[in-house]
Short mmCIF file of C-alpha atoms in Angstrom, two decimals:
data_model
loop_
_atom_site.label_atom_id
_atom_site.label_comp_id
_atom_site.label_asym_id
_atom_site.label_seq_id
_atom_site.Cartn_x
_atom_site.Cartn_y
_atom_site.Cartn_z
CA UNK A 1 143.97 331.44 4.47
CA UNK A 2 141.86 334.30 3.38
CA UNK A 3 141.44 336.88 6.03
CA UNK A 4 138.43 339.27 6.02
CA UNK A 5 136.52 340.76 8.96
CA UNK A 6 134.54 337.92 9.58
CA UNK A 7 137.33 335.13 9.26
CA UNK A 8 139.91 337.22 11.05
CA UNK A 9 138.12 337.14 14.18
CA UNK A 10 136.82 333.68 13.81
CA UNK A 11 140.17 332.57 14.20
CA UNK A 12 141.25 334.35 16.79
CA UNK A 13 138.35 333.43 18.63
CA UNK A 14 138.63 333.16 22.53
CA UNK A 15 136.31 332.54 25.35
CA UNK A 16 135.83 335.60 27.54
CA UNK A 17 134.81 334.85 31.25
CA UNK A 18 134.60 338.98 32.96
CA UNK A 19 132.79 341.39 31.07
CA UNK A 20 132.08 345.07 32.17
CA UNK A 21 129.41 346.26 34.36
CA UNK A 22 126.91 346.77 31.74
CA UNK A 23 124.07 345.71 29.79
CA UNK A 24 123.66 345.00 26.11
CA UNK A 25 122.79 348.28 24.36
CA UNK A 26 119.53 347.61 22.79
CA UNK A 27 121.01 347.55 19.25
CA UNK A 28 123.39 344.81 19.96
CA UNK A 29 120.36 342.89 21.22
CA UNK A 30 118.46 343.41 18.47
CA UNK A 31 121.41 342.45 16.33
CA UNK A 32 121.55 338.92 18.22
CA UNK A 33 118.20 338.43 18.01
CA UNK A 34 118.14 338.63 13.97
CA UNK A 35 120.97 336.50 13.69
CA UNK A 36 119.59 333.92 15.99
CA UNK A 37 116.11 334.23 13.76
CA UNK A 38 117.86 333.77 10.90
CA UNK A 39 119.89 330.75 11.39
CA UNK A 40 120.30 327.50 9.07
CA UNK A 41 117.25 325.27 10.71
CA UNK A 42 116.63 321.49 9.82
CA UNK A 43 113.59 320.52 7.78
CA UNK A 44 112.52 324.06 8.38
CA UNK A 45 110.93 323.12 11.73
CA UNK A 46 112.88 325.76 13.41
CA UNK A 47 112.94 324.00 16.97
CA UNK A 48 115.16 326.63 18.50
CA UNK A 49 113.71 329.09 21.19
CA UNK A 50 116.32 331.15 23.41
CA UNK A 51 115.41 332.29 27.06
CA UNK A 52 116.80 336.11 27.91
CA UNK A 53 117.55 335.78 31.58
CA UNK A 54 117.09 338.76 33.81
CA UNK A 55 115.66 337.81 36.36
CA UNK A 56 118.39 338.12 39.67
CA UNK A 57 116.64 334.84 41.43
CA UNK A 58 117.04 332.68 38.07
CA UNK A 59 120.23 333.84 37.17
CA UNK A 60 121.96 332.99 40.68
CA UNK A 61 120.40 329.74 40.51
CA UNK A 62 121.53 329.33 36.98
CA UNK A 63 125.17 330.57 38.85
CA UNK A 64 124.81 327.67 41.39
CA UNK A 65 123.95 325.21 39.07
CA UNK A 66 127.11 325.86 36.92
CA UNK A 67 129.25 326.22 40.24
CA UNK A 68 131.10 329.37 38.50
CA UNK A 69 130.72 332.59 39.67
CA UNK A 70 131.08 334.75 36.93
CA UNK A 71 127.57 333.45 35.62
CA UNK A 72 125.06 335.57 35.57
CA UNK A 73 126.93 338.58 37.24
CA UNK A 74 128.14 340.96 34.70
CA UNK A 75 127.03 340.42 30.72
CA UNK A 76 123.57 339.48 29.69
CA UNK A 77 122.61 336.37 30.11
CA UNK A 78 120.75 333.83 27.22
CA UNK A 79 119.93 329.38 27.33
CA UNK A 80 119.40 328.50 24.17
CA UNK A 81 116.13 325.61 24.09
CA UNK A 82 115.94 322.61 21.73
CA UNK A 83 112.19 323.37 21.39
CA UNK A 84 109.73 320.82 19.86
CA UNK A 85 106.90 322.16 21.96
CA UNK A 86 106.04 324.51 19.69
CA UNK A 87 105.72 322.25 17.08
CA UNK A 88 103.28 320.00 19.27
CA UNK A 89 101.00 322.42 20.22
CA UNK A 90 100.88 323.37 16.48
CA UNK A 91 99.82 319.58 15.20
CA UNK A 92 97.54 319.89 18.39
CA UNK A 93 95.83 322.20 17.51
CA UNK A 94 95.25 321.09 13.89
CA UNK A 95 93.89 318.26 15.29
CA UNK A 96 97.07 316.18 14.87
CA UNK A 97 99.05 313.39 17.27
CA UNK A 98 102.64 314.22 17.98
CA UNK A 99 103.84 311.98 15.49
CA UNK A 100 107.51 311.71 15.26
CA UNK A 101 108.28 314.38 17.67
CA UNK A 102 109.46 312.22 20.63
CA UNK A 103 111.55 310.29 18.07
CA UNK A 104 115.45 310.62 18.64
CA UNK A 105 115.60 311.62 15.06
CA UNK A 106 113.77 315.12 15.62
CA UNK A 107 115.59 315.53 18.97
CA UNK A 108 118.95 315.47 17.17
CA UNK A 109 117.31 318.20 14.63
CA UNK A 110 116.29 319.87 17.32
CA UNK A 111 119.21 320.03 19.21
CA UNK A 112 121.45 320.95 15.69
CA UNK A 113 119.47 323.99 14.98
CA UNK A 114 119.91 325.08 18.50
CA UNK A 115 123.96 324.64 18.61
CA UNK A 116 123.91 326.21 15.47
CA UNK A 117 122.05 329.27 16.95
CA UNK A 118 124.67 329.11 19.47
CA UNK A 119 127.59 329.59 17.41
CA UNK A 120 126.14 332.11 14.83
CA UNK A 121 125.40 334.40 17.79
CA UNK A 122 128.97 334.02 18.91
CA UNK A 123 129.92 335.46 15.63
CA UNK A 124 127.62 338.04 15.35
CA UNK A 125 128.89 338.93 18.83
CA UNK A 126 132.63 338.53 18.45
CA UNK A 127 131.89 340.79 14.94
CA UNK A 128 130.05 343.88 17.42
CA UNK A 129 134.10 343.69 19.51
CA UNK A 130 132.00 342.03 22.65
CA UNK A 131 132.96 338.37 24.10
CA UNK A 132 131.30 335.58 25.01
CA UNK A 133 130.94 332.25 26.85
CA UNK A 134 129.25 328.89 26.09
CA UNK A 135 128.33 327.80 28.86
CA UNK A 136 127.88 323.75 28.96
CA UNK A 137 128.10 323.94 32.73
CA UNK A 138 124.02 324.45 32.65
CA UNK A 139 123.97 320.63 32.55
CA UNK A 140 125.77 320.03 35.83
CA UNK A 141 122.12 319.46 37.49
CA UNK A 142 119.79 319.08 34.73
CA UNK A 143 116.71 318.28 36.86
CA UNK A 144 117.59 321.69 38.48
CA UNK A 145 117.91 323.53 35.11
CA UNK A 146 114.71 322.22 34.23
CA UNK A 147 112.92 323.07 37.08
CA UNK A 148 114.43 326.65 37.34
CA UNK A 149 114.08 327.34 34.18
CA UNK A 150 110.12 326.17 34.03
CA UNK A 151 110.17 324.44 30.85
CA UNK A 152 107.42 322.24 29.71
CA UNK A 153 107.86 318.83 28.50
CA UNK A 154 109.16 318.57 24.58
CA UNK A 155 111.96 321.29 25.19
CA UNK A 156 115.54 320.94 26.79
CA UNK A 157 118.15 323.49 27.65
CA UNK A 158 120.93 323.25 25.17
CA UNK A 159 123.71 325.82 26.40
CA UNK A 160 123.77 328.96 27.67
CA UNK A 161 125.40 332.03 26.22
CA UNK A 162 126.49 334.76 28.72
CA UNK A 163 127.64 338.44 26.70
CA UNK A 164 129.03 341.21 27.16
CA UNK A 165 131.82 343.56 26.72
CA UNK A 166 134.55 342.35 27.78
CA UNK A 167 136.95 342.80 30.91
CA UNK A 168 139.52 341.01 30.03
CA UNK A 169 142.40 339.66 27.36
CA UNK A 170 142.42 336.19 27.17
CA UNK A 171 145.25 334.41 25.06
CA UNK A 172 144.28 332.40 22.24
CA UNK A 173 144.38 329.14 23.17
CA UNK A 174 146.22 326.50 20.96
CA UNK A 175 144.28 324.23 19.31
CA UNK A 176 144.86 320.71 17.77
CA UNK A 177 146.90 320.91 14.35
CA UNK A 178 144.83 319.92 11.79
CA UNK A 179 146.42 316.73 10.86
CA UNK A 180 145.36 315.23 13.94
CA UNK A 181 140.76 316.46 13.08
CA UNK A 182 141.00 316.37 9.34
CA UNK A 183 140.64 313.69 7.09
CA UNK A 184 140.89 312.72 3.25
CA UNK A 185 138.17 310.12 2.24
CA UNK A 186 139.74 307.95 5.23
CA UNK A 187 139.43 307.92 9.15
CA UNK A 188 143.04 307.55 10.11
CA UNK A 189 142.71 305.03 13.47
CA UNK A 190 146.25 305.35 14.28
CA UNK A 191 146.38 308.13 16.69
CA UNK A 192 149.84 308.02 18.00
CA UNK A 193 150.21 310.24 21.26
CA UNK A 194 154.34 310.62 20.60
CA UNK A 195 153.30 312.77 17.94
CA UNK A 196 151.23 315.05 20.34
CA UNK A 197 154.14 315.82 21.82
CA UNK A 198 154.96 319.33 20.36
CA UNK A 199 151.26 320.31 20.87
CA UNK A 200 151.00 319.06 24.58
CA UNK A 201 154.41 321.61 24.75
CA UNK A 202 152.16 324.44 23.49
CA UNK A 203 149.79 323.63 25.43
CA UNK A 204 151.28 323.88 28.78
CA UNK A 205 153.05 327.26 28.15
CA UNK A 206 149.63 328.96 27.29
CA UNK A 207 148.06 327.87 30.42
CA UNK A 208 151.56 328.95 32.14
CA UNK A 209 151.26 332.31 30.29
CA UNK A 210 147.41 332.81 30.85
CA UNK A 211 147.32 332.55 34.67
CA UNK A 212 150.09 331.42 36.66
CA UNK A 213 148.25 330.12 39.43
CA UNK A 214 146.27 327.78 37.05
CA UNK A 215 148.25 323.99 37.30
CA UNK A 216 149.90 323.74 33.65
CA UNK A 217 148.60 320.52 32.30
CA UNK A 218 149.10 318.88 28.61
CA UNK A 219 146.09 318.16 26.36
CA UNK A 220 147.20 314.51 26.53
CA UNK A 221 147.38 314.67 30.34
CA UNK A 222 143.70 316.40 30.71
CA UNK A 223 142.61 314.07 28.78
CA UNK A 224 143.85 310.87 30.41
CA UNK A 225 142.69 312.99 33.78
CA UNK A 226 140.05 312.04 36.55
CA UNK A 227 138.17 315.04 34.38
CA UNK A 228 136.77 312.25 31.98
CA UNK A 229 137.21 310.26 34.97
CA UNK A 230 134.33 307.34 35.75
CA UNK A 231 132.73 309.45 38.69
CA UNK A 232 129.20 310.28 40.35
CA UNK A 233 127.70 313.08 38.97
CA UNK A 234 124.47 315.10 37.82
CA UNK A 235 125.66 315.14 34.66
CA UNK A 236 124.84 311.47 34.70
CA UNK A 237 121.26 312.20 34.70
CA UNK A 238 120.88 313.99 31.16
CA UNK A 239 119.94 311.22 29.31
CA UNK A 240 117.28 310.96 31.60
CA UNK A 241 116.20 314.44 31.98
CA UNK A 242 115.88 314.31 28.16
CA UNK A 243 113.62 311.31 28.48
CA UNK A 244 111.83 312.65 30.96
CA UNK A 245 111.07 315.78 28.98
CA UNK A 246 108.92 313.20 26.42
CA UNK A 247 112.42 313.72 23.93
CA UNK A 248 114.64 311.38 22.74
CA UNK A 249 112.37 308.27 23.71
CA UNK A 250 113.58 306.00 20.64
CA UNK B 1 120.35 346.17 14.30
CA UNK B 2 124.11 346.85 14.12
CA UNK B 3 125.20 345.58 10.27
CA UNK B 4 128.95 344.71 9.59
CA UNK B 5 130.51 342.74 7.10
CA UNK B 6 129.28 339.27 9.42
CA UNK B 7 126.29 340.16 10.63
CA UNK B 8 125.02 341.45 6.97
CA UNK B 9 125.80 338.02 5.93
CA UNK B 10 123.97 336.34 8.61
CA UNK B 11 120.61 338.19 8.60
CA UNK B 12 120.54 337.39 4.79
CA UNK B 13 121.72 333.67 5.04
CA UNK B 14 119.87 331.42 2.88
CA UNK B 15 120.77 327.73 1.28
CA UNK B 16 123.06 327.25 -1.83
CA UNK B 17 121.86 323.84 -3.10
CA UNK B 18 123.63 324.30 -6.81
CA UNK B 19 126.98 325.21 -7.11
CA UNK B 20 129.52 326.39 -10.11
CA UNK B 21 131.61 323.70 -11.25
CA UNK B 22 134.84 324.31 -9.89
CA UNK B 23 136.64 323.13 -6.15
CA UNK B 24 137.38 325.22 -3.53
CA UNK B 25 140.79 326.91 -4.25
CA UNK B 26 143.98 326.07 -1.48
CA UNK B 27 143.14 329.16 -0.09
CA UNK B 28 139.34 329.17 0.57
CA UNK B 29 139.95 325.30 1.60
CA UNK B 30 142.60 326.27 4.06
CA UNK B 31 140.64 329.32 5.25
CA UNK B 32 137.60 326.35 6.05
CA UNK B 33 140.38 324.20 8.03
CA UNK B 34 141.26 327.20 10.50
CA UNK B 35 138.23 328.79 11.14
CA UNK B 36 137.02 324.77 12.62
CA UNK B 37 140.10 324.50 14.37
CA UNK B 38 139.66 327.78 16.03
CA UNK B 39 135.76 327.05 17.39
CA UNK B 40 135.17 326.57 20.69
CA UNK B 41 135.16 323.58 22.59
CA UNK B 42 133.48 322.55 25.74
CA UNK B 43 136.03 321.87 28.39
CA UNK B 44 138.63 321.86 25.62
CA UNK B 45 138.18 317.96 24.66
CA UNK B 46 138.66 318.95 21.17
CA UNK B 47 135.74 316.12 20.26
CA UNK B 48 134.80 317.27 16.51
CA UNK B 49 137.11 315.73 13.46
CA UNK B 50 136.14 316.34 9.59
CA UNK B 51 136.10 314.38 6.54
CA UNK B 52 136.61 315.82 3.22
CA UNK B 53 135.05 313.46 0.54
CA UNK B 54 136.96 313.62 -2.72
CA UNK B 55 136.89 310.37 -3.73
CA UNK B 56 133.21 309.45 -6.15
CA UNK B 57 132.68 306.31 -4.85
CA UNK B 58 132.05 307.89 -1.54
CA UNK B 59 130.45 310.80 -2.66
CA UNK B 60 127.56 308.48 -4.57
CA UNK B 61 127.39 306.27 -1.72
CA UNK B 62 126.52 309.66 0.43
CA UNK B 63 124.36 311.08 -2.56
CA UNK B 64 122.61 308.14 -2.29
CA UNK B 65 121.93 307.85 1.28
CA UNK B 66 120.86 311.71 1.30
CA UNK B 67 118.18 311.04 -1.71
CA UNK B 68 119.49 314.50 -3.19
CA UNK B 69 120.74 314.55 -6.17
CA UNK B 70 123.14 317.74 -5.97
CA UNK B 71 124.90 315.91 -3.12
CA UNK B 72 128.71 314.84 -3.95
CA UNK B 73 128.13 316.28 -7.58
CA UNK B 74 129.58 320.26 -7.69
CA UNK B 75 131.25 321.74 -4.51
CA UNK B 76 133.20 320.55 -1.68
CA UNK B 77 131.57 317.95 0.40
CA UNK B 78 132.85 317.48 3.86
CA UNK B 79 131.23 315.33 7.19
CA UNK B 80 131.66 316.77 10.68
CA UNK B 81 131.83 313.59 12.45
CA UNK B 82 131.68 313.36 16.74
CA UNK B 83 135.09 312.43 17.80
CA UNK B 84 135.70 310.51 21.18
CA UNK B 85 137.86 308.19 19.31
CA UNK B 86 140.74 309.56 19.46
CA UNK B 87 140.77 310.23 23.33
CA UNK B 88 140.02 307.59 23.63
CA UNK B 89 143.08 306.35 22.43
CA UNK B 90 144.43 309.06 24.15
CA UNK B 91 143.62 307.14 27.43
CA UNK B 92 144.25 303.70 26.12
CA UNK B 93 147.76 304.92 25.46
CA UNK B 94 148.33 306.28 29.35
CA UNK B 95 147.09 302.91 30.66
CA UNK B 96 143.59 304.78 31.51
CA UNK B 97 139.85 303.42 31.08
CA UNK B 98 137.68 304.95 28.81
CA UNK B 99 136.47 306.78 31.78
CA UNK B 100 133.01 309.06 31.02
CA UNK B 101 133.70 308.51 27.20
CA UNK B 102 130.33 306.06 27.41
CA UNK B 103 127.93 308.90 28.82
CA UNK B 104 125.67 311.10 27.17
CA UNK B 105 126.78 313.64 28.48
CA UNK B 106 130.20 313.23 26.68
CA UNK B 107 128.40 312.28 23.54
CA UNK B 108 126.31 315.56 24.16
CA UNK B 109 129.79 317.27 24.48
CA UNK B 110 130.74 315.85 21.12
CA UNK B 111 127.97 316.79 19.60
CA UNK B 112 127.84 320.55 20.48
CA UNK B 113 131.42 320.74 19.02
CA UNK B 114 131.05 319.55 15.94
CA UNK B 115 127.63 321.80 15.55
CA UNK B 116 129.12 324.63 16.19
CA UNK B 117 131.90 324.18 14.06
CA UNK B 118 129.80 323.41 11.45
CA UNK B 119 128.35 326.94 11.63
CA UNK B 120 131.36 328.59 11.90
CA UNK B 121 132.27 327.38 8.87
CA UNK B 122 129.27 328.31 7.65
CA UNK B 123 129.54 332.01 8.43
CA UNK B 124 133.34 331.76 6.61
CA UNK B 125 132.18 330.05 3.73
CA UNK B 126 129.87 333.07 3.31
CA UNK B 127 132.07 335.77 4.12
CA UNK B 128 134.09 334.23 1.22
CA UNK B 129 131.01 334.54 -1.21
CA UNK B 130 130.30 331.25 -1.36
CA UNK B 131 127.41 329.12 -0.25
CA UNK B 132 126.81 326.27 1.50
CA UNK B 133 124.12 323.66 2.39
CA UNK B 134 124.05 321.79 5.55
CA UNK B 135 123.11 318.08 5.48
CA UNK B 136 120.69 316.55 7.62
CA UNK B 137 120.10 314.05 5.14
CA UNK B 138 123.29 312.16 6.06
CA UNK B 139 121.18 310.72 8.67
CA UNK B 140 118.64 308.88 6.44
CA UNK B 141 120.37 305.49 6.86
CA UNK B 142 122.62 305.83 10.12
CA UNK B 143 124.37 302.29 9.53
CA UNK B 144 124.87 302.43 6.09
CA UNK B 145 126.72 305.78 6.24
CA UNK B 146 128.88 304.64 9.42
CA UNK B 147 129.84 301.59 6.79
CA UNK B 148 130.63 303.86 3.64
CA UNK B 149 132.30 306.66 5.68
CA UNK B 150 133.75 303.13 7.33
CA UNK B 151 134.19 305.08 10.92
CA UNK B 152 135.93 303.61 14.21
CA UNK B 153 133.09 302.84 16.80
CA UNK B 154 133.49 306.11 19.40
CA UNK B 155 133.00 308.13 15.98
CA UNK B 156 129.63 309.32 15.15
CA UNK B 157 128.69 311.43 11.37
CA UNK B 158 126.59 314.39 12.85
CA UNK B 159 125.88 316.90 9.46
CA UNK B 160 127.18 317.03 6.25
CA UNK B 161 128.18 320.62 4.56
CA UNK B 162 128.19 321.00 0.69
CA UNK B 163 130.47 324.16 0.25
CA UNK B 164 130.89 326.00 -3.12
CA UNK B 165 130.70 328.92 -5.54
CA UNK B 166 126.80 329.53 -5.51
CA UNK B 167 125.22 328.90 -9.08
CA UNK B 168 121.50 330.26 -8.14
CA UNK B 169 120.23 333.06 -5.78
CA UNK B 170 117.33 331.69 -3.65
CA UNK B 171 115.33 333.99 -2.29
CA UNK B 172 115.53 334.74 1.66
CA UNK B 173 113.63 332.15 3.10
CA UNK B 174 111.16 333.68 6.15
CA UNK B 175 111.04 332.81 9.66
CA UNK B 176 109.39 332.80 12.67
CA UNK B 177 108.91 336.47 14.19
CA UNK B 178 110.92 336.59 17.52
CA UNK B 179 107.79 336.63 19.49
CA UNK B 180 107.49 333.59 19.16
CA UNK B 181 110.84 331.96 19.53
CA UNK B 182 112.71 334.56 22.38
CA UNK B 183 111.73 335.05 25.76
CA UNK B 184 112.47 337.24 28.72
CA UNK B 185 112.32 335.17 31.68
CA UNK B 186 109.44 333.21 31.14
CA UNK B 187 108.99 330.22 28.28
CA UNK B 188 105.76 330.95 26.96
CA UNK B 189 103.64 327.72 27.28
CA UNK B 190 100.77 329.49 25.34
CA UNK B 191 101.06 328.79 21.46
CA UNK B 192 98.09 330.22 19.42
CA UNK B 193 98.08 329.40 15.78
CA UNK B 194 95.80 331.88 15.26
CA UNK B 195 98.85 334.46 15.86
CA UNK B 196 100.69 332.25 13.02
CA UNK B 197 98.18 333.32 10.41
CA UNK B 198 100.16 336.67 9.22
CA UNK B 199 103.47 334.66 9.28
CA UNK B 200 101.96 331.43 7.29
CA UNK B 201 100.99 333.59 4.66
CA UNK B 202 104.59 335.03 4.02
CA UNK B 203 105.64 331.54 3.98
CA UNK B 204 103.19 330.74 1.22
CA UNK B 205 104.14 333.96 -0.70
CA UNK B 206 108.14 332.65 -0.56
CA UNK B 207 107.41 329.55 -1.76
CA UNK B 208 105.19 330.74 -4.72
CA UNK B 209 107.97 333.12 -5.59
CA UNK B 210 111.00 330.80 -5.31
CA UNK B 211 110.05 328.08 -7.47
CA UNK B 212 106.45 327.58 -8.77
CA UNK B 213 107.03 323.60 -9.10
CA UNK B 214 106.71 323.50 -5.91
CA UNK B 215 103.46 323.03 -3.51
CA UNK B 216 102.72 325.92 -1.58
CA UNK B 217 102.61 325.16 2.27
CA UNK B 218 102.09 327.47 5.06
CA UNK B 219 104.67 326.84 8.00
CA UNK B 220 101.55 325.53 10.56
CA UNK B 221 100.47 323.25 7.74
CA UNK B 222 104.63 321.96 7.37
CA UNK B 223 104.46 320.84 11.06
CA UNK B 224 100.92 319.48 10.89
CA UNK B 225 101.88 317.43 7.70
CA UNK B 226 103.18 314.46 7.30
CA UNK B 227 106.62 315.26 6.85
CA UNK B 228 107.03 315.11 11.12
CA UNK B 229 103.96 311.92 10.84
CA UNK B 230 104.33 308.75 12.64
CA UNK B 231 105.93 306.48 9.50
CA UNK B 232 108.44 303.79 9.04
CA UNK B 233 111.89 305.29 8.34
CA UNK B 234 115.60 304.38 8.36
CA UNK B 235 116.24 307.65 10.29
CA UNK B 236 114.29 305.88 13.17
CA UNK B 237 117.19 303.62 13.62
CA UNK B 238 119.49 306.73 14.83
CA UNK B 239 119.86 306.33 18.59
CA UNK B 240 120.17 302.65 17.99
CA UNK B 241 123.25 303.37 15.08
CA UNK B 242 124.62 305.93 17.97
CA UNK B 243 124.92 303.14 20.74
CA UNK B 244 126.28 300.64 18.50
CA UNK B 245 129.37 302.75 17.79
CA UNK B 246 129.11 302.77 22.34
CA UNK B 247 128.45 306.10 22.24
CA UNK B 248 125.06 307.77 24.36
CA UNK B 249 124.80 304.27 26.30
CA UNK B 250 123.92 306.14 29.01
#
C-alpha cells in the first residue's frame, strides 16, 4: 500500500476512550467544522446538522443514556443530526408541501451524508494527533436522546463524536483479513468459520494484551454471543423513534 | 483552521465524475483495501463487505440502473454493501439463532459501517491524487440491483464509489455557512430563507461558472423544486427492497 500522512494514520486508526482534561483549542474546532461543511452530500441537499454539546446537564444525560462514563467528561463533545428539517421549512416557506421528505429514500440520504460527516471528522481529527470515539451508544434510549436533545420532528440523532487529546495508547485492534469483506464481481456465500480460525487467535491475544481484566473472547464467539442476542431493549424502539420523528414513513 | 496534508484535501473536496483511462495500479488498489479494513466499527461486528465490479456486464447493468453514463465506463467501480450475512452464518454455524440480526437497529449498525468506510476511502483516494464520486444512484431500482449484484438476503448495496485518476477539475462546489448547519447546545428550530439569500447567490455564481449547459439554481430553489417533489419513482420501493432481503423488519 501507499503510505502518506493521511493513509498512514487511517490505518492505524484506533478508538480512543480517555482524553486529557482539556478543551478543543479553537483552531482545531474550526478545523472540524470546515471539514464537516465540506463533506460529500447526496443530491446536494446537505441534510447533515451537528449539535456541539456543552452544556454539563445534557452531556450527563447524554452519559446516562450511553451507560459509559467516559461520555461527556473529558474531550468535547458533538451528535451528528440526519436533518431534513431544514429542508422542510425551506419548501415551506416557498409555499411548497414536504414532498418526498418523509420518504425512506431521503432518510437513507439523509442519514449517508451524516455518517459520512462522521468519518471525515475522524480523519481530520486523527490528522491534528487527537483521538476520537463514535459513539453508537446514543441509541440505547432513543426516545430519551430525542427528548434531551430537543429536536423537532424531520431530524434524528445519527452518532455522536466525543474528541479530544488523548490519554491513552490503545492497540490497534485486528481487523477481518480482507478475503473474508472483499469481493470480485461475486458475493462468495460460503463463509466457512474453520477458516476464521487464525483471526479469532488474533483476536483474543489483543484483547489479552489491551486490558487484562477484559474476558478474551474470539470474533466468532462475540458474535455467536447473547450481544446479538434476541433480548428486550431500547434499542428496539429506533425504528419507531424514526417514525415518530415524521422520517422513514415508507 | 489547522491545514495538513488531510485536512487540505478535505476542505477542497469536490466530485471527480470523468476519469483518465487507466485502472487503479496494485498499489493504490491495495492502499483502498486497508484503509476499509482499518475503519471503525460499531461494537466491532465488522458489518460492511465490498464489491469490486470488473466484469462489463455488471458494470452496464449498474450504469444502467444509475442513469449516468460515466458509471462502470473509466475508473474503478466498487459497491459497499451492508453485511449481516456473514454473521449470520457465523451463528448458524455455532448452532445460534439469528438473534438481533432482524432489528433496525442492527441494520442501522450495518449501515453506519459501511458509510463510514466509504469516506475513508474517500479521503485515501484523495490523498493519492485521485478522485472519486460517490453513488447514490445505485439506489434508483433497489430490486433490480440486489438481482444484478445477485446478493444473499441479510446483504444490502448502500453507495457505490467510482475511484480514478481525475480527467477534469470541477470547481469547489459551495455550501451551507456553518450557521446554519452547527449548533451549540440548542437545534435551532428557526429557519429564515431570507438569511439564505447571500448563500443562494454563490450557488448560482458556481453553477454559471462550472458548466454553462447547465440551469442555474439557487440552493432554496433545489429543495423547493421538484427534484425532492411528491412523484412516482423506483427509489420509493427502498425500505420495501431492504425488508425483503429481512433486514430493518423491525
Amino acid at each position: 500500500m501507499i503510505k502518506n500522512q493521511t493513509t498512514s494514520k487511517q490505518v492505524t486508526h484506533r478508538t480512543i476512550r480517555a482524553f486529557k482534561k482539556r478543551s478543543l483549542s479553537v483552531a482545531e474546532f474550526e478545523t472540524i467544522k470546515e471539514v464537516a461543511r465540506h463533506t460529500a452530500t447526496s443530491m446536494f441537499t446537505q441534510q447533515c446538522s451537528i449539535m456541539h454539546l456543552t452544556d454539563e446537564d445534557k452531556r450527563k444525560q447524554v452519559r446516562q443514556i450511553t451507560g459509559q462514563d467516559y461520555v461527556g467528561t473529558n474531550g468535547d463533545l458533538f451528535i451528528f443530526v440526519a436533518d431534513l428539517y431544514r429542508n422542510q421549512q425551506i419548501r415551506k416557506q416557498l409555499g411548497k408541501d414536504d414532498g418526498r421528505l418523509h420518504k425512506a429514500d431521503m432518510f437513507m440520504q439523509a442519514v449517508q451524508d451524516t455518517v459520512l460527516s462522521v468519518q471525515n471528522v475522524v480523519n481530520a481529527v486523527e490528522s491534528l494527533g487527537l483521538g476520537a470515539v463514535i459513539l453508537g451508544s446514543i441509541n440505547n434510549d432513543p426516545f430519551r436522546l430525542l427528548q434531551t436533545l430537543e429536536l423537532p420532528k424531520m431530524t434524528y440523532p445519527i452518532l455522536g463524536l466525543q474528541v479530544g487529546e488523548p490519554n491513552q495508547e490503545p492497540q490497534l485492534k485486528p481487523r477481518l483479513p480482507s478475503e473474508f469483506t472483499f469481493f470480485e464481481n461475486n458475493y462468495e456465500r460460503e463463509v466457512d468459520i474453520e477458516k476464521l480460525h487464525d483471526y479469532d487467535q488474533i483476536v483474543q491475544t489483543y484483547y489479552d494484551l489491551r486490558d487484562t481484566n477484559r474476558r478474551i473472547d474470539s470474533f466468532t464467539h462475540q458474535m455467536s454471543s447473547e450481544k446479538l442476542g434476541l433480548r428486550k431493549t431500547k434499542r428496539d424502539e429506533l425504528l419507531q423513534a424514526i417514525q415518530t420523528q415524521g422520517l422513514c414513513l415508507d
